[in-house]
Coordinates of C-alpha atoms in Angstrom, one line a residue:
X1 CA -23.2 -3.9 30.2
X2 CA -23.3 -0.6 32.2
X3 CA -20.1 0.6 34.2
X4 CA -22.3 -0.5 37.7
X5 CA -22.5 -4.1 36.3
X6 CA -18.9 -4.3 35.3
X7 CA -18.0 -3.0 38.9
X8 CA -20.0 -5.5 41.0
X9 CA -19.0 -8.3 38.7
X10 CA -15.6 -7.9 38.7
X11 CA -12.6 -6.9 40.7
X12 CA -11.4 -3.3 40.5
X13 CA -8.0 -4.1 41.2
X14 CA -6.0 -6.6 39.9
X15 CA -2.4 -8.0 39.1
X16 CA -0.3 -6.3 36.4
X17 CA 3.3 -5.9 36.0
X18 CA 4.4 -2.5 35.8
X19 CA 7.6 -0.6 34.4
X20 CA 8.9 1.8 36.8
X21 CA 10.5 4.9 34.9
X22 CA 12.7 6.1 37.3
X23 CA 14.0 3.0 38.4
X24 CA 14.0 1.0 34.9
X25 CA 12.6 -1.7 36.8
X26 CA 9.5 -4.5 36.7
X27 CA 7.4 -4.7 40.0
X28 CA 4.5 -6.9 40.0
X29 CA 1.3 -5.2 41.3
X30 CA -1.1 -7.1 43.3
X31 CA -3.7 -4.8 43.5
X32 CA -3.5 -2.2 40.1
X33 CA -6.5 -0.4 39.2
X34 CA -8.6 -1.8 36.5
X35 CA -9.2 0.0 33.5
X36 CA -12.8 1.6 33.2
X37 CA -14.0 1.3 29.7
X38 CA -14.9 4.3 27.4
X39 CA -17.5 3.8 25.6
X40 CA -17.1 6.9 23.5
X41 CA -13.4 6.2 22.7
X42 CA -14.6 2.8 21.6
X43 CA -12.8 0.5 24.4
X44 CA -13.8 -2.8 24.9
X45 CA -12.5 -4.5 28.7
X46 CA -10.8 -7.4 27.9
X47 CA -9.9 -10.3 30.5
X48 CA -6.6 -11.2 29.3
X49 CA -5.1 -14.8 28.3
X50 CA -2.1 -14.4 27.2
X51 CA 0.4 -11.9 26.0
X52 CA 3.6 -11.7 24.2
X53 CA 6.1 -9.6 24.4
X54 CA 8.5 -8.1 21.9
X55 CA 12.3 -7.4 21.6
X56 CA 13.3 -3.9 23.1
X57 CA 10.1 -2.6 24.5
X58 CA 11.0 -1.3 27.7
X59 CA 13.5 1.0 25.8
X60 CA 10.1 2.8 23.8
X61 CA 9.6 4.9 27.0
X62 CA 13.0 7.0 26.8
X63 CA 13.3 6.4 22.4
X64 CA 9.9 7.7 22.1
X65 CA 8.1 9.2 25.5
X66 CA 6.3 11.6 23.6
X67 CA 4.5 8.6 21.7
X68 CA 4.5 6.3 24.4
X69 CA 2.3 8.5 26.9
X70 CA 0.2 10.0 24.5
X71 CA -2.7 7.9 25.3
X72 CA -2.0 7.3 29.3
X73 CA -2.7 9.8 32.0
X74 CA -1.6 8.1 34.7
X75 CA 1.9 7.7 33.2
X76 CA 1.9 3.9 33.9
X77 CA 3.7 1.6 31.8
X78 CA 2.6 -1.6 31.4
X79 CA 4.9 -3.9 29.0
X80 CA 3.2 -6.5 26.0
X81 CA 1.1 -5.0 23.5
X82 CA 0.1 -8.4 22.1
X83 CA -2.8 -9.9 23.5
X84 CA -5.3 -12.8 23.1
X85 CA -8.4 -12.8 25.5
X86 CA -12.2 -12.6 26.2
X87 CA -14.5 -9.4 25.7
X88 CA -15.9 -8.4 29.0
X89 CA -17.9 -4.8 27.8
X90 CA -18.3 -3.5 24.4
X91 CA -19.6 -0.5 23.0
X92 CA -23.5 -1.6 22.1
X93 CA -22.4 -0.8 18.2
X94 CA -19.1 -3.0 17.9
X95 CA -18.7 -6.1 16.1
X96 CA -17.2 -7.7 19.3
X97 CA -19.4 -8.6 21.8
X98 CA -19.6 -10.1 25.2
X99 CA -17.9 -13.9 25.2
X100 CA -16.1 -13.0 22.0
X101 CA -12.5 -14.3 22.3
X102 CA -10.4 -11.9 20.3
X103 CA -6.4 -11.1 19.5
X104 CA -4.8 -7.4 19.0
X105 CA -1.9 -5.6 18.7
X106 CA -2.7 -2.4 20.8
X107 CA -0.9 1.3 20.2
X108 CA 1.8 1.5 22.3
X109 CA 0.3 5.0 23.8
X110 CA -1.7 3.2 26.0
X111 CA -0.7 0.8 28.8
X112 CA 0.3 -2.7 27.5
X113 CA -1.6 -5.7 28.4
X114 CA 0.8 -7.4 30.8
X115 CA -2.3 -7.4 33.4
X116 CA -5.5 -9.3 33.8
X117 CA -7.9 -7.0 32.7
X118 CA -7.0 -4.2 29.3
X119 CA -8.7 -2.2 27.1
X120 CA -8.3 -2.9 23.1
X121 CA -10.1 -1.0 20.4
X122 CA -12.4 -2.3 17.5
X123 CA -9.9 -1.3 14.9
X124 CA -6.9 -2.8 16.6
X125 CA -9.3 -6.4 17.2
X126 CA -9.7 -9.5 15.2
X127 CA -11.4 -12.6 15.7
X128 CA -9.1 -15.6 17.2
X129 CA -8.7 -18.2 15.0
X130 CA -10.0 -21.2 16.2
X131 CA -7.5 -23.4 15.8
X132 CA -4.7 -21.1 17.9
X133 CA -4.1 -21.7 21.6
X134 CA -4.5 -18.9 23.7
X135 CA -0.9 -19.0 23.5
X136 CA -0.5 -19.3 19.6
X137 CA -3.2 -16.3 19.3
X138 CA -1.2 -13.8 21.0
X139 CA 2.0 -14.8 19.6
X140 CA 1.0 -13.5 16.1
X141 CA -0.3 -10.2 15.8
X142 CA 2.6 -7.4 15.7
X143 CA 4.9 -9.9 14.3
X144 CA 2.2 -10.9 11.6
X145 CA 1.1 -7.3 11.0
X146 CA 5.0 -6.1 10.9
X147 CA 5.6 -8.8 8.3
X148 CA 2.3 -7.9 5.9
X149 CA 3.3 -4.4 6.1
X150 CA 7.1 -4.6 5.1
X151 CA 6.1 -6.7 2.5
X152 CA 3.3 -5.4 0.9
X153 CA 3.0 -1.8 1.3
X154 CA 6.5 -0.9 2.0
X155 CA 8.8 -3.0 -0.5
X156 CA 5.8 -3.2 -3.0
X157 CA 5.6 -6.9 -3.0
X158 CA 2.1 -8.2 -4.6
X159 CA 0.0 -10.2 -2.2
X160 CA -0.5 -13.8 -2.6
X161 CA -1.2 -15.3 -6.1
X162 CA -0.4 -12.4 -8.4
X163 CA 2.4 -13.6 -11.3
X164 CA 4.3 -10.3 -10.8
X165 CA 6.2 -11.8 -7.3
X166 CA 7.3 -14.8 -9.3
X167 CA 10.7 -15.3 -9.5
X168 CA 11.7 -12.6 -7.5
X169 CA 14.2 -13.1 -4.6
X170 CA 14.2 -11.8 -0.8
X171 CA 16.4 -11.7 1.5
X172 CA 14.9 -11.8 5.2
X173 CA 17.7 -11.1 8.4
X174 CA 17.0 -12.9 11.7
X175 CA 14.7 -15.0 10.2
X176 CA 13.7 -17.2 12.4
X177 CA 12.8 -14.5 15.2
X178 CA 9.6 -13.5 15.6
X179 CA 9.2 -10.9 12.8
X180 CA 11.3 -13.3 10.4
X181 CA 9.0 -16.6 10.6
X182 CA 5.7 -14.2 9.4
X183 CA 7.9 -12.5 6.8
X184 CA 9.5 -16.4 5.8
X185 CA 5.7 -17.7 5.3
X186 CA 4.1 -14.4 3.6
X187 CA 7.0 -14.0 1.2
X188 CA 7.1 -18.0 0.0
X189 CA 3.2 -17.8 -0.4
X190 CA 3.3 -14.6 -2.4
X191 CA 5.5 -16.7 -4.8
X192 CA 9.3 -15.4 -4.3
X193 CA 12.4 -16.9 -3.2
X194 CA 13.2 -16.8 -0.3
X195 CA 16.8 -16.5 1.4
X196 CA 16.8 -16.9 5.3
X197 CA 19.6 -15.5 7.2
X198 CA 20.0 -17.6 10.5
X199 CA 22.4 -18.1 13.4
X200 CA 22.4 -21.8 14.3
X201 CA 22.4 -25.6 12.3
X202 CA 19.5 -25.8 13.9
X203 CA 17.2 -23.4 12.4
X204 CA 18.7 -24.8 8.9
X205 CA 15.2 -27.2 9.0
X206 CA 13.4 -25.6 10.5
X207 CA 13.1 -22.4 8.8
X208 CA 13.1 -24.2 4.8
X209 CA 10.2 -26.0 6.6
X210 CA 8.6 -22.6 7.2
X211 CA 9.6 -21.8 2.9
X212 CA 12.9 -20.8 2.6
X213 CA 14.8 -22.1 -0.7
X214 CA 17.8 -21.0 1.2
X215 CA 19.6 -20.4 4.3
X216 CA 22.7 -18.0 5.2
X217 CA 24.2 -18.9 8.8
X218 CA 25.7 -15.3 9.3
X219 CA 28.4 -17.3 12.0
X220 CA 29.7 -18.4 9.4
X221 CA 28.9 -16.6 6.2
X222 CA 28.7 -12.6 6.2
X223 CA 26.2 -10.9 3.8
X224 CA 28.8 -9.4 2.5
X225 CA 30.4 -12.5 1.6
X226 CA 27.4 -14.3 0.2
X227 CA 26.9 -11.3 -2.1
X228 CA 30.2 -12.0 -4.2
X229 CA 29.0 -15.7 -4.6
X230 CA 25.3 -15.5 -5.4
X231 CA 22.6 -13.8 -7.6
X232 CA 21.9 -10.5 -5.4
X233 CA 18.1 -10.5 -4.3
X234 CA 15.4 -8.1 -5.0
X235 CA 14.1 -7.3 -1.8
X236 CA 16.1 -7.3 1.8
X237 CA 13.7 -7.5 4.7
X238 CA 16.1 -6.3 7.8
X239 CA 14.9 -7.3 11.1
X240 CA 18.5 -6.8 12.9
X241 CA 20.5 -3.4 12.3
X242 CA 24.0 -2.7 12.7
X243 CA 26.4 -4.5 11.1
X244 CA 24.0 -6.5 9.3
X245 CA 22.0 -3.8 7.9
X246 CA 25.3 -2.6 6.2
X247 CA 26.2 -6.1 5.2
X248 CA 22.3 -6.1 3.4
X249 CA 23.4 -3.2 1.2
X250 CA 25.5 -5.7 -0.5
X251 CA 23.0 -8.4 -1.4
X252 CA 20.5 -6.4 -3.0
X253 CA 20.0 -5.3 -7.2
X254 CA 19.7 -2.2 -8.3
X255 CA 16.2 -0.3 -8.1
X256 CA 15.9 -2.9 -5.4
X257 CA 13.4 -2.8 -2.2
X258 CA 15.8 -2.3 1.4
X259 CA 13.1 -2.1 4.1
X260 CA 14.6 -2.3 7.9
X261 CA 12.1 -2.6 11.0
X262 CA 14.8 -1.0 13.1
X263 CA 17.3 1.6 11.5
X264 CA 16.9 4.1 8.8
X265 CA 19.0 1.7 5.8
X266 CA 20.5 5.1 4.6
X267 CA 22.4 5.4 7.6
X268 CA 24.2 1.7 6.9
X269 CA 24.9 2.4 3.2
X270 CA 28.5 1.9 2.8
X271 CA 30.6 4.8 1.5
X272 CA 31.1 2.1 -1.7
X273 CA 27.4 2.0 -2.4
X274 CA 26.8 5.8 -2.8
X275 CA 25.4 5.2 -6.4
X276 CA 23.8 2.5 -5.8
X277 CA 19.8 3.1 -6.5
X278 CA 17.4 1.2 -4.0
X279 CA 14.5 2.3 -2.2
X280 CA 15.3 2.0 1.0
X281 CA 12.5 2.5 4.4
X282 CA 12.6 2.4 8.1
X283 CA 9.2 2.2 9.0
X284 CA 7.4 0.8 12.4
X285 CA 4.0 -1.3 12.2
X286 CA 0.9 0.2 13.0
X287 CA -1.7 -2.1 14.5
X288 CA -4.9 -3.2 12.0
X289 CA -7.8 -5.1 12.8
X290 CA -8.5 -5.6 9.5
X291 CA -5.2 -6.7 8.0
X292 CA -4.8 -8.9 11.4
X293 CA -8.6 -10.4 9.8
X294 CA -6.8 -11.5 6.6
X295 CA -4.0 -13.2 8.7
X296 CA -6.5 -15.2 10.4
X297 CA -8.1 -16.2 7.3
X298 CA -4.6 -17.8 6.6
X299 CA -4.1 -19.4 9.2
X300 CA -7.6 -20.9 9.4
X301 CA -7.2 -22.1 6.2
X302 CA -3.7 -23.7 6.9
X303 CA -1.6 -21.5 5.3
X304 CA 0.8 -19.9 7.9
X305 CA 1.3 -20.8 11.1
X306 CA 1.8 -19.3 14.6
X307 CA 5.4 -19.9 16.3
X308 CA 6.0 -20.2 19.8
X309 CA 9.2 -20.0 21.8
X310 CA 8.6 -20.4 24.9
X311 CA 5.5 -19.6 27.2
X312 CA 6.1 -18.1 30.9
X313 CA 3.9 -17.8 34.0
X314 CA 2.9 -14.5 35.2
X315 CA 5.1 -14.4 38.1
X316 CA 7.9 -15.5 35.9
X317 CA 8.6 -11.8 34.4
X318 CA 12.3 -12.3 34.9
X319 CA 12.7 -14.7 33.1
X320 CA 10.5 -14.1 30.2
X321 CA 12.5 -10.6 29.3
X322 CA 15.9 -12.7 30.0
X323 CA 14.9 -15.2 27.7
X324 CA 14.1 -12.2 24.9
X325 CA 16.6 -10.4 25.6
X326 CA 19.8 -13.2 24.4
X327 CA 18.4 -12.5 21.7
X328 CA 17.6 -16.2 20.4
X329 CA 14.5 -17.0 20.4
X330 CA 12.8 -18.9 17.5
X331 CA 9.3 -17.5 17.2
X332 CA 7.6 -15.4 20.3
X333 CA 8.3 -15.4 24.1
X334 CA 4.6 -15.5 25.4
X335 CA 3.3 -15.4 29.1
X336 CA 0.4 -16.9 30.4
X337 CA -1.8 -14.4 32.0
X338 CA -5.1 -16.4 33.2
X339 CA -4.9 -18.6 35.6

């Protein structure tokens, strides 16, 4: 489909919710410029479904501007880089074509997809699986793809089925956010045990229905405390920071894995722990296609499943980024982007 057809077929404005830098505010746009695909840079014009959105994004514009404008010359920041939707134009050689429904995590250096038209890339695209509501669909990729990382290349834990992950232990913070559900699921299939730090009586079920053998409610039981009582773990999968990241230090063996999704772990280590060997990693996910393919593949099949908070309107911004921001969410905040 030539750039003519995509311009009489569909609007060249449309509604997108926009991040304004000087102001640190949301304003709804009624009339934003659609994005032209590049055929050359392999972009594919997506009409958007649904999005999710992700805990502390509108802070990646002043943590990382370099990053976060890298890929945007109009210096227009668009939240929700988790989409689910239907391929408008693809580049004639791409495995996604016209009518294709699809699901991505795109790079942050681009504008988000909290509009009704975006662009995503063949190597940031998967198929949807079937069986996922538009809804569903966008709730997994970053939080699925953050999980398969941490896990697999980072702390070294062998994928599903190998002997080697048997009888190891993990230890996964906040795990019944977002991140933690994917890394609950992943980590019980590849055969360890699996210790879920949670927050309320409520998430007790819940999450050992998800594969935990175990549950720590840190309102009532510090890290640090559980540590003197139990077996220490293997592997410490830190999805929090702060307090809690110092409190992991505690629960984990020597020559142990410490991975954290949001702080450096050497700058938690208590003073105590100097001599303490573990590998220890910050790292941040990077979207993949093709690792996003395997997790569809998994859930097709059954195996993992797609966990869903709460879904908002598009209008309903407001609330959507107060609800993420309490900070108690079980699964993803998603909004509805199609009418």
């Amino acid at each position: 489909m030539s750039n003519t057809e995509i311009d009489s077929k569909y609007p060249s404005t449309a509604k997108a919710l926009v991040f304004d830098l000087a102001t640190k505010t949301l304003d709804l746009h009624q009339s934003n410029r659609v994005p032209v695909p590049d055929p050359t840079r392999d972009d594919h014009l997506i009409q958007v479904e649904a999005i999710a959105l992700c805990v502390r994004e509108l802070e990646w514009p002043f943590l990382f501007p370099g990053a976060m404008l890298s890929d945007n010359p109009d210096k227009q920041i668009i939240p929700g880089y988790d989409v689910a939707g239907t391929v408008i134009t693809a580049p004639p050689a791409s495995p996604f074509q016209p009518g294709d429904e699809v699901y991505a995590r795109t790079y942050p250096a681009r504008p988000g997809n909290y509009r009704e038209y975006s662009i995503g890339r063949t190597l940031e695209m998967a198929p949807k699986p079937q069986k996922l509501s538009w809804a569903e669909a966008a709730s997994v990729p970053m939080s699925a793809l953050t999980a398969w990382q941490a896990l697999y290349e980072h702390a070294g834990v062998a994928g599903p089925g190998d002997p080697t992950s048997e009888r190891k232990r993990i230890l996964i913070t906040a795990a019944a956010g977002g991140c933690g559900v994917w890394l609950v699921q992943l980590a019980k299939m590849a055969g360890l045990e699996v210790i879920a730090q949670i927050g309320s009586p409520q998430n007790d079920r819940f999450i050992k229905e998800l594969g935990a053998a175990e549950t720590v409610n840190y309102r009532t039981t510090s890290l640090k405390e559980w540590a003197k009582a139990n077996e220490l773990v293997d592997v410490v999968i830190d999805c929090v920071g702060g307090k809690t990241l110092e409190e992991a230090w505690y629960c984990i063996e020597d020559h142990g894995s410490l991975i954290s999704i949001v702080e450096p772990p050497e700058g938690k280590r208590p003073e105590e722990l100097k001599a303490k060997e573990v590998k220890n990693e910050f790292f941040i996910m990077s979207p993949s296609g093709q690792q996003l393919g395997e997790v569809s593949k998994l859930i097709e099949q059954g195996r993992c499943q797609a966990v869903v908070d709460s879904v908002w309107a598009f209008s309903e911004f407001k609330g959507a980024f107060e609800k993420l921001d309490g900070g108690h969410a079980r699964g993803k905040v998603v909004v509805k982007i199609a009418q």
